[in-house]
mmCIF file of N, CA and C in Angstrom:
data_model
loop_
_atom_site.group_PDB
_atom_site.id
_atom_site.type_symbol
_atom_site.label_atom_id
_atom_site.label_comp_id
_atom_site.label_asym_id
_atom_site.label_seq_id
_atom_site.Cartn_x
_atom_site.Cartn_y
_atom_site.Cartn_z
ATOM 1 N N MET A 561 71.442 -50.451 100.526
ATOM 2 C CA MET A 561 71.822 -49.465 101.872
ATOM 3 C C MET A 561 73.218 -50.421 102.099
ATOM 4 N N ASP A 562 74.095 -49.172 102.122
ATOM 5 C CA ASP A 562 75.446 -49.300 101.771
ATOM 6 C C ASP A 562 76.070 -49.947 103.106
ATOM 7 N N VAL A 563 77.430 -50.013 103.391
ATOM 8 C CA VAL A 563 78.438 -51.120 104.415
ATOM 9 C C VAL A 563 77.922 -50.323 106.015
ATOM 10 N N ASN A 564 77.864 -48.894 105.808
ATOM 11 C CA ASN A 564 78.244 -48.065 107.240
ATOM 12 C C ASN A 564 76.165 -48.129 107.074
ATOM 13 N N GLU A 565 75.329 -48.333 106.925
ATOM 14 C CA GLU A 565 73.912 -48.811 107.188
ATOM 15 C C GLU A 565 73.770 -50.174 107.566
ATOM 16 N N PHE A 566 74.215 -50.948 106.824
ATOM 17 C CA PHE A 566 74.144 -52.053 107.385
ATOM 18 C C PHE A 566 74.859 -52.565 109.062
ATOM 19 N N GLN A 567 76.380 -52.055 108.820
ATOM 20 C CA GLN A 567 76.775 -51.908 110.287
ATOM 21 C C GLN A 567 75.589 -51.885 111.280
ATOM 22 N N GLN A 568 74.879 -50.370 111.159
ATOM 23 C CA GLN A 568 74.239 -49.596 111.712
ATOM 24 C C GLN A 568 73.160 -49.895 112.414
ATOM 25 N N TRP A 569 71.723 -51.783 111.123
ATOM 26 C CA TRP A 569 71.391 -52.159 111.103
ATOM 27 C C TRP A 569 71.426 -53.490 111.967
ATOM 28 N N VAL A 570 73.407 -54.086 111.759
ATOM 29 C CA VAL A 570 73.421 -55.321 112.777
ATOM 30 C C VAL A 570 73.348 -54.880 114.143
ATOM 31 N N ASN A 571 74.319 -53.674 114.518
ATOM 32 C CA ASN A 571 73.824 -53.300 115.693
ATOM 33 C C ASN A 571 72.806 -52.262 116.900
ATOM 34 N N ASP A 572 72.067 -52.302 115.869
ATOM 35 C CA ASP A 572 70.560 -52.434 116.625
ATOM 36 C C ASP A 572 70.250 -53.434 116.501
ATOM 37 N N TYR A 573 70.395 -54.621 115.188
ATOM 38 C CA TYR A 573 68.908 -56.245 115.909
ATOM 39 C C TYR A 573 69.796 -56.524 116.616
ATOM 40 N N TYR A 574 71.414 -56.644 117.031
ATOM 41 C CA TYR A 574 71.889 -57.353 118.839
ATOM 42 C C TYR A 574 71.721 -56.539 119.432
ATOM 43 N N GLU A 575 71.518 -55.361 119.734
ATOM 44 C CA GLU A 575 71.078 -54.349 120.821
ATOM 45 C C GLU A 575 69.469 -54.733 121.437
ATOM 46 N N ASN A 576 68.797 -54.751 120.366
ATOM 47 C CA ASN A 576 67.348 -54.751 120.622
ATOM 48 C C ASN A 576 66.984 -56.183 121.579
ATOM 49 N N ARG A 577 67.694 -57.044 120.727
ATOM 50 C CA ARG A 577 67.410 -58.744 121.643
ATOM 51 C C ARG A 577 68.800 -59.285 122.917
ATOM 52 N N GLY A 578 69.639 -58.147 123.234
ATOM 53 C CA GLY A 578 70.837 -57.838 124.065
ATOM 54 C C GLY A 578 72.029 -58.985 124.190
ATOM 55 N N TRP A 579 71.596 -59.367 122.549
ATOM 56 C CA TRP A 579 72.947 -60.382 121.919
ATOM 57 C C TRP A 579 74.234 -59.298 122.484
ATOM 58 N N SER A 580 74.887 -58.254 121.967
ATOM 59 C CA SER A 580 75.414 -56.915 122.227
ATOM 60 C C SER A 580 76.107 -57.364 123.215
ATOM 61 N N GLU A 581 75.251 -57.671 124.450
ATOM 62 C CA GLU A 581 75.721 -57.758 126.159
ATOM 63 C C GLU A 581 76.821 -59.198 126.269
ATOM 64 N N LEU A 582 76.976 -59.701 125.192
ATOM 65 C CA LEU A 582 77.699 -61.241 125.680
ATOM 66 C C LEU A 582 78.704 -60.727 125.750
ATOM 67 N N ASP A 583 79.679 -61.210 126.656
ATOM 68 C CA ASP A 583 80.803 -61.242 126.905
ATOM 69 C C ASP A 583 81.812 -61.275 125.832
ATOM 70 N N ILE A 584 82.685 -60.755 125.651
ATOM 71 C CA ILE A 584 83.646 -60.856 124.037
ATOM 72 C C ILE A 584 84.313 -62.364 123.557
ATOM 73 N N PHE A 585 84.395 -62.958 124.205
ATOM 74 C CA PHE A 585 85.051 -63.748 124.574
ATOM 75 C C PHE A 585 83.884 -65.580 124.465
ATOM 76 N N ILE A 586 82.789 -64.900 124.819
ATOM 77 C CA ILE A 586 81.611 -65.812 123.823
ATOM 78 C C ILE A 586 81.131 -65.980 122.997
ATOM 79 N N ARG A 587 81.419 -63.857 122.520
ATOM 80 C CA ARG A 587 81.754 -63.881 121.221
ATOM 81 C C ARG A 587 82.348 -64.218 119.999
ATOM 82 N N ILE A 588 83.359 -64.133 120.713
ATOM 83 C CA ILE A 588 84.805 -64.592 119.686
ATOM 84 C C ILE A 588 84.788 -66.195 119.522
ATOM 85 N N GLY A 589 83.889 -67.342 120.555
ATOM 86 C CA GLY A 589 83.692 -68.788 120.639
ATOM 87 C C GLY A 589 82.584 -68.729 119.745
ATOM 88 N N PHE A 590 81.925 -67.626 119.175
ATOM 89 C CA PHE A 590 80.584 -68.188 118.288
ATOM 90 C C PHE A 590 81.093 -67.443 117.038
ATOM 91 N N LEU A 591 81.977 -66.704 116.598
ATOM 92 C CA LEU A 591 82.827 -66.430 115.462
ATOM 93 C C LEU A 591 83.458 -67.587 114.946
ATOM 94 N N ALA A 592 83.816 -68.144 116.311
ATOM 95 C CA ALA A 592 85.061 -69.726 115.890
ATOM 96 C C ALA A 592 83.718 -70.805 114.545
ATOM 97 N N GLU A 593 82.934 -70.683 116.013
ATOM 98 C CA GLU A 593 81.946 -71.549 115.613
ATOM 99 C C GLU A 593 81.269 -71.493 113.802
ATOM 100 N N GLU A 594 80.651 -69.856 113.286
ATOM 101 C CA GLU A 594 80.552 -69.918 112.546
ATOM 102 C C GLU A 594 81.674 -69.709 111.540
ATOM 103 N N THR A 595 82.184 -70.360 111.580
ATOM 104 C CA THR A 595 84.382 -69.588 110.631
ATOM 105 C C THR A 595 83.773 -71.463 110.480
ATOM 106 N N GLY A 596 83.810 -72.290 110.780
ATOM 107 C CA GLY A 596 83.794 -74.386 111.498
ATOM 108 C C GLY A 596 81.952 -74.280 110.105
ATOM 109 N N GLU A 597 81.832 -73.470 110.142
ATOM 110 C CA GLU A 597 80.491 -73.835 109.274
ATOM 111 C C GLU A 597 79.922 -73.057 108.386
ATOM 112 N N VAL A 598 81.491 -72.177 107.798
ATOM 113 C CA VAL A 598 81.853 -71.663 106.424
ATOM 114 C C VAL A 598 82.782 -73.035 106.023
ATOM 115 N N ALA A 599 83.593 -73.742 106.613
ATOM 116 C CA ALA A 599 84.283 -74.927 106.040
ATOM 117 C C ALA A 599 83.590 -75.797 105.608
ATOM 118 N N ARG A 600 82.636 -76.134 106.515
ATOM 119 C CA ARG A 600 81.144 -76.880 106.086
ATOM 120 C C ARG A 600 80.923 -77.060 104.939
ATOM 121 N N ALA A 601 80.535 -75.934 104.883
ATOM 122 C CA ALA A 601 79.734 -75.317 103.230
ATOM 123 C C ALA A 601 80.635 -75.622 102.574
ATOM 124 N N ILE A 602 81.653 -74.750 102.566
ATOM 125 C CA ILE A 602 83.020 -74.791 101.369
ATOM 126 C C ILE A 602 83.068 -76.342 101.122
ATOM 127 N N ARG A 603 83.050 -76.951 102.071
ATOM 128 C CA ARG A 603 83.364 -78.695 101.678
ATOM 129 C C ARG A 603 81.317 -79.110 101.070
ATOM 130 N N ALA A 604 80.851 -79.003 101.260
ATOM 131 C CA ALA A 604 79.811 -79.476 100.498
ATOM 132 C C ALA A 604 79.637 -78.614 98.720
ATOM 133 N N LEU A 605 79.934 -77.666 98.833
ATOM 134 C CA LEU A 605 80.662 -77.590 97.530
ATOM 135 C C LEU A 605 81.737 -77.680 96.986
ATOM 136 N N GLU A 606 82.509 -78.397 97.344
ATOM 137 C CA GLU A 606 83.686 -78.760 96.691
ATOM 138 C C GLU A 606 83.550 -79.896 96.667
ATOM 139 N N ILE A 607 83.342 -80.865 97.535
ATOM 140 C CA ILE A 607 83.588 -81.987 97.528
ATOM 141 C C ILE A 607 82.273 -82.890 97.403
ATOM 142 N N GLY A 608 81.568 -81.943 98.184
ATOM 143 C CA GLY A 608 79.870 -83.037 98.986
ATOM 144 C C GLY A 608 80.448 -83.570 99.842
ATOM 145 N N ARG A 609 79.281 -83.967 100.344
ATOM 146 C CA ARG A 609 78.750 -84.804 101.369
ATOM 147 C C ARG A 609 79.844 -85.769 102.299
ATOM 148 N N ASP A 610 81.080 -86.435 102.486
ATOM 149 C CA ASP A 610 81.455 -87.521 102.637
ATOM 150 C C ASP A 610 80.890 -88.371 104.368
ATOM 151 N N ARG A 611 79.390 -88.291 104.801
ATOM 152 C CA ARG A 611 78.825 -89.832 105.331
ATOM 153 C C ARG A 611 78.150 -89.511 104.711
ATOM 154 N N PRO A 612 77.790 -91.026 105.417
ATOM 155 C CA PRO A 612 75.971 -91.868 104.407
ATOM 156 C C PRO A 612 75.502 -91.024 104.875
ATOM 157 N N ASP A 613 74.931 -90.328 106.077
ATOM 158 C CA ASP A 613 73.862 -90.109 106.215
ATOM 159 C C ASP A 613 74.189 -88.560 106.619
ATOM 160 N N GLU A 614 74.204 -87.730 105.342
ATOM 161 C CA GLU A 614 74.542 -86.965 104.746
ATOM 162 C C GLU A 614 73.729 -86.087 103.732
ATOM 163 N N ALA A 615 72.198 -85.580 103.642
ATOM 164 C CA ALA A 615 71.844 -85.410 102.014
ATOM 165 C C ALA A 615 72.844 -85.127 101.169
ATOM 166 N N THR A 616 72.628 -85.363 100.480
ATOM 167 C CA THR A 616 73.460 -84.551 98.904
ATOM 168 C C THR A 616 72.190 -83.361 98.187
ATOM 169 N N GLU A 617 72.727 -81.590 98.164
ATOM 170 C CA GLU A 617 72.486 -80.957 97.787
ATOM 171 C C GLU A 617 72.259 -80.696 96.796
ATOM 172 N N SER A 618 71.692 -79.537 96.416
ATOM 173 C CA SER A 618 72.399 -79.180 95.520
ATOM 174 C C SER A 618 73.105 -77.774 94.593
ATOM 175 N N PHE A 619 74.072 -77.369 94.393
ATOM 176 C CA PHE A 619 75.513 -76.459 94.879
ATOM 177 C C PHE A 619 74.793 -75.475 94.353
ATOM 178 N N GLU A 620 73.610 -75.143 93.841
ATOM 179 C CA GLU A 620 72.387 -73.557 94.909
ATOM 180 C C GLU A 620 71.943 -73.707 95.565
ATOM 181 N N ALA A 621 71.688 -75.021 96.888
ATOM 182 C CA ALA A 621 71.820 -74.822 97.946
ATOM 183 C C ALA A 621 72.540 -75.073 98.953
ATOM 184 N N ASN A 622 73.682 -75.726 98.605
ATOM 185 C CA ASN A 622 75.229 -75.516 98.515
ATOM 186 C C ASN A 622 76.008 -74.101 98.720
ATOM 187 N N ARG A 623 75.790 -73.503 97.483
ATOM 188 C CA ARG A 623 75.852 -72.463 97.715
ATOM 189 C C ARG A 623 75.518 -70.978 98.923
ATOM 190 N N GLN A 624 73.992 -71.505 98.036
ATOM 191 C CA GLN A 624 73.172 -70.511 99.347
ATOM 192 C C GLN A 624 73.260 -70.859 100.518
ATOM 193 N N ALA A 625 73.596 -72.272 101.280
ATOM 194 C CA ALA A 625 74.289 -72.213 102.768
ATOM 195 C C ALA A 625 75.360 -71.585 103.223
ATOM 196 N N LEU A 626 76.486 -71.275 101.913
ATOM 197 C CA LEU A 626 77.515 -70.585 101.786
ATOM 198 C C LEU A 626 77.494 -69.569 102.498
ATOM 199 N N VAL A 627 76.730 -68.884 101.190
ATOM 200 C CA VAL A 627 76.433 -67.413 101.407
ATOM 201 C C VAL A 627 75.756 -66.820 102.854
ATOM 202 N N GLU A 628 74.766 -67.901 103.641
ATOM 203 C CA GLU A 628 73.776 -67.426 105.109
ATOM 204 C C GLU A 628 75.415 -67.391 105.828
ATOM 205 N N GLU A 629 76.142 -68.458 106.160
ATOM 206 C CA GLU A 629 77.505 -68.918 107.075
ATOM 207 C C GLU A 629 78.030 -67.843 106.749
ATOM 208 N N LEU A 630 79.060 -67.067 105.901
ATOM 209 C CA LEU A 630 79.465 -65.479 105.613
ATOM 210 C C LEU A 630 78.660 -65.126 105.815
ATOM 211 N N GLY A 631 77.355 -64.652 105.950
ATOM 212 C CA GLY A 631 76.613 -63.102 107.091
ATOM 213 C C GLY A 631 76.838 -63.986 108.379
ATOM 214 N N ASP A 632 76.862 -64.917 108.428
ATOM 215 C CA ASP A 632 76.626 -65.678 110.299
ATOM 216 C C ASP A 632 78.269 -65.217 110.586
ATOM 217 N N VAL A 633 79.652 -65.173 110.096
ATOM 218 C CA VAL A 633 80.383 -64.473 110.362
ATOM 219 C C VAL A 633 80.652 -63.375 110.071
ATOM 220 N N LEU A 634 80.206 -62.771 109.032
ATOM 221 C CA LEU A 634 80.239 -61.168 109.140
ATOM 222 C C LEU A 634 79.475 -60.259 109.863
ATOM 223 N N GLY A 635 78.218 -61.370 110.651
ATOM 224 C CA GLY A 635 78.002 -60.722 111.578
ATOM 225 C C GLY A 635 78.814 -60.438 112.928
ATOM 226 N N ASN A 636 79.075 -61.786 112.917
ATOM 227 C CA ASN A 636 79.885 -61.473 114.354
ATOM 228 C C ASN A 636 81.070 -60.636 114.476
ATOM 229 N N VAL A 637 82.066 -60.859 113.080
ATOM 230 C CA VAL A 637 82.972 -59.156 112.823
ATOM 231 C C VAL A 637 82.437 -58.214 112.792
ATOM 232 N N MET A 638 80.792 -57.693 112.749
ATOM 233 C CA MET A 638 80.176 -56.370 112.868
ATOM 234 C C MET A 638 79.669 -56.281 114.498
ATOM 235 N N VAL A 639 79.389 -57.142 115.623
ATOM 236 C CA VAL A 639 79.588 -57.124 117.014
ATOM 237 C C VAL A 639 80.738 -56.808 117.176
ATOM 238 N N ILE A 640 81.919 -57.624 116.917
ATOM 239 C CA ILE A 640 83.160 -57.010 118.076
ATOM 240 C C ILE A 640 84.316 -55.754 117.178
ATOM 241 N N ALA A 641 83.029 -55.205 116.098
ATOM 242 C CA ALA A 641 83.909 -54.160 115.530
ATOM 243 C C ALA A 641 83.327 -53.290 116.139
ATOM 244 N N ASN A 642 81.926 -53.824 116.741
ATOM 245 C CA ASN A 642 80.824 -51.891 117.221
ATOM 246 C C ASN A 642 80.996 -51.792 118.349
ATOM 247 N N LYS A 643 81.887 -53.095 119.627
ATOM 248 C CA LYS A 643 82.106 -53.195 120.754
ATOM 249 C C LYS A 643 83.454 -52.233 120.344
ATOM 250 N N TYR A 644 84.029 -52.553 119.648
ATOM 251 C CA TYR A 644 85.189 -51.307 120.214
ATOM 252 C C TYR A 644 85.009 -49.755 119.292
ATOM 253 N N ASN A 645 83.769 -49.425 118.553
ATOM 254 C CA ASN A 645 84.203 -48.869 117.590
ATOM 255 C C ASN A 645 84.760 -48.848 116.642
ATOM 256 N N ILE A 646 84.656 -49.981 116.251
ATOM 257 C CA ILE A 646 85.252 -49.880 114.326
ATOM 258 C C ILE A 646 84.559 -49.653 113.550
ATOM 259 N N SER A 647 84.517 -49.112 112.135
ATOM 260 C CA SER A 647 83.275 -49.344 110.782
ATOM 261 C C SER A 647 84.789 -50.198 110.181
ATOM 262 N N LEU A 648 83.066 -50.986 109.302
ATOM 263 C CA LEU A 648 83.833 -51.343 108.499
ATOM 264 C C LEU A 648 84.622 -51.416 107.453
ATOM 265 N N GLU A 649 84.538 -49.648 106.923
ATOM 266 C CA GLU A 649 85.516 -49.027 105.947
ATOM 267 C C GLU A 649 86.628 -48.450 106.664
ATOM 268 N N GLU A 650 86.921 -47.993 107.810
ATOM 269 C CA GLU A 650 88.476 -48.603 108.864
ATOM 270 C C GLU A 650 88.995 -49.793 108.865
ATOM 271 N N ILE A 651 87.449 -50.362 108.886
ATOM 272 C CA ILE A 651 89.366 -52.047 108.578
ATOM 273 C C ILE A 651 89.094 -51.953 107.310
ATOM 274 N N PHE A 652 88.372 -52.302 105.764
ATOM 275 C CA PHE A 652 88.543 -52.167 104.817
ATOM 276 C C PHE A 652 89.877 -51.490 104.517
ATOM 277 N N HIS A 653 90.161 -50.083 104.991
ATOM 278 C CA HIS A 653 91.073 -49.630 104.234
ATOM 279 C C HIS A 653 92.484 -49.849 104.725
ATOM 280 N N SER A 654 92.076 -49.996 106.384
ATOM 281 C CA SER A 654 93.584 -50.844 106.949
ATOM 282 C C SER A 654 93.882 -52.011 106.289
ATOM 283 N N HIS A 655 92.767 -52.950 106.035
ATOM 284 C CA HIS A 655 93.711 -53.834 105.346
ATOM 285 C C HIS A 655 94.002 -53.395 103.739
ATOM 286 N N LYS A 656 93.148 -52.863 103.153
ATOM 287 C CA LYS A 656 93.983 -52.699 101.735
ATOM 288 C C LYS A 656 95.142 -51.882 101.556
ATOM 289 N N MET A 657 95.471 -50.801 103.414
ATOM 290 C CA MET A 657 96.560 -50.348 103.051
ATOM 291 C C MET A 657 97.732 -52.046 103.650
ATOM 292 N N LYS A 658 97.537 -52.114 104.107
ATOM 293 C CA LYS A 658 98.306 -53.278 105.256
ATOM 294 C C LYS A 658 98.794 -54.429 104.016
ATOM 295 N N LEU A 659 98.199 -54.388 102.865
ATOM 296 C CA LEU A 659 98.099 -55.463 101.911
ATOM 297 C C LEU A 659 98.843 -54.500 100.510
ATOM 298 N N LEU A 660 99.095 -53.288 100.677
ATOM 299 C CA LEU A 660 99.769 -52.874 99.694
ATOM 300 C C LEU A 660 101.161 -52.648 100.011
ATOM 301 N N LYS A 661 100.990 -52.329 101.558
ATOM 302 C CA LYS A 661 102.689 -52.331 102.036
ATOM 303 C C LYS A 661 103.046 -53.525 102.112
ATOM 304 N N ARG A 662 102.650 -54.501 101.685
ATOM 305 C CA ARG A 662 103.447 -55.713 102.493
ATOM 306 C C ARG A 662 103.843 -56.045 100.569
ATOM 307 N N TYR A 663 102.953 -55.914 100.234
ATOM 308 C CA TYR A 663 103.356 -56.346 98.564
ATOM 309 C C TYR A 663 103.374 -55.547 97.779
ATOM 310 N N SER A 664 104.092 -54.550 98.249
ATOM 311 C CA SER A 664 104.433 -53.253 96.954
ATOM 312 C C SER A 664 105.266 -53.364 96.129
ATOM 313 N N GLU A 665 106.187 -54.430 96.982
ATOM 314 C CA GLU A 665 107.669 -54.556 96.343
ATOM 315 C C GLU A 665 107.679 -55.547 95.082
ATOM 316 N N GLU A 666 106.381 -56.127 95.324
ATOM 317 C CA GLU A 666 106.333 -57.709 93.991
ATOM 318 C C GLU A 666 106.349 -57.069 92.673
#
């Protein structure tokens, strides 16, 4: 599945459940929440758990948690992009051009 197919799949999946109807500011809140979960997953990978009531997981389990949380972030980004009819390819290209322009003199 390529990026466009995946973006369409996410769009259909969220629409079928009524999730794409949520107010954009609620969606931004979900994105912020998922970003925090990415931070927590990275902490587990890099320094482990730091509370006595948290179980220590294997590297692979922690890595899989990060994969899942990054997927949740990406899903929320796609819902936001879909709301404004922006393809991930457009985002990729725009970001690449911005970086190339910004750092071309280095």
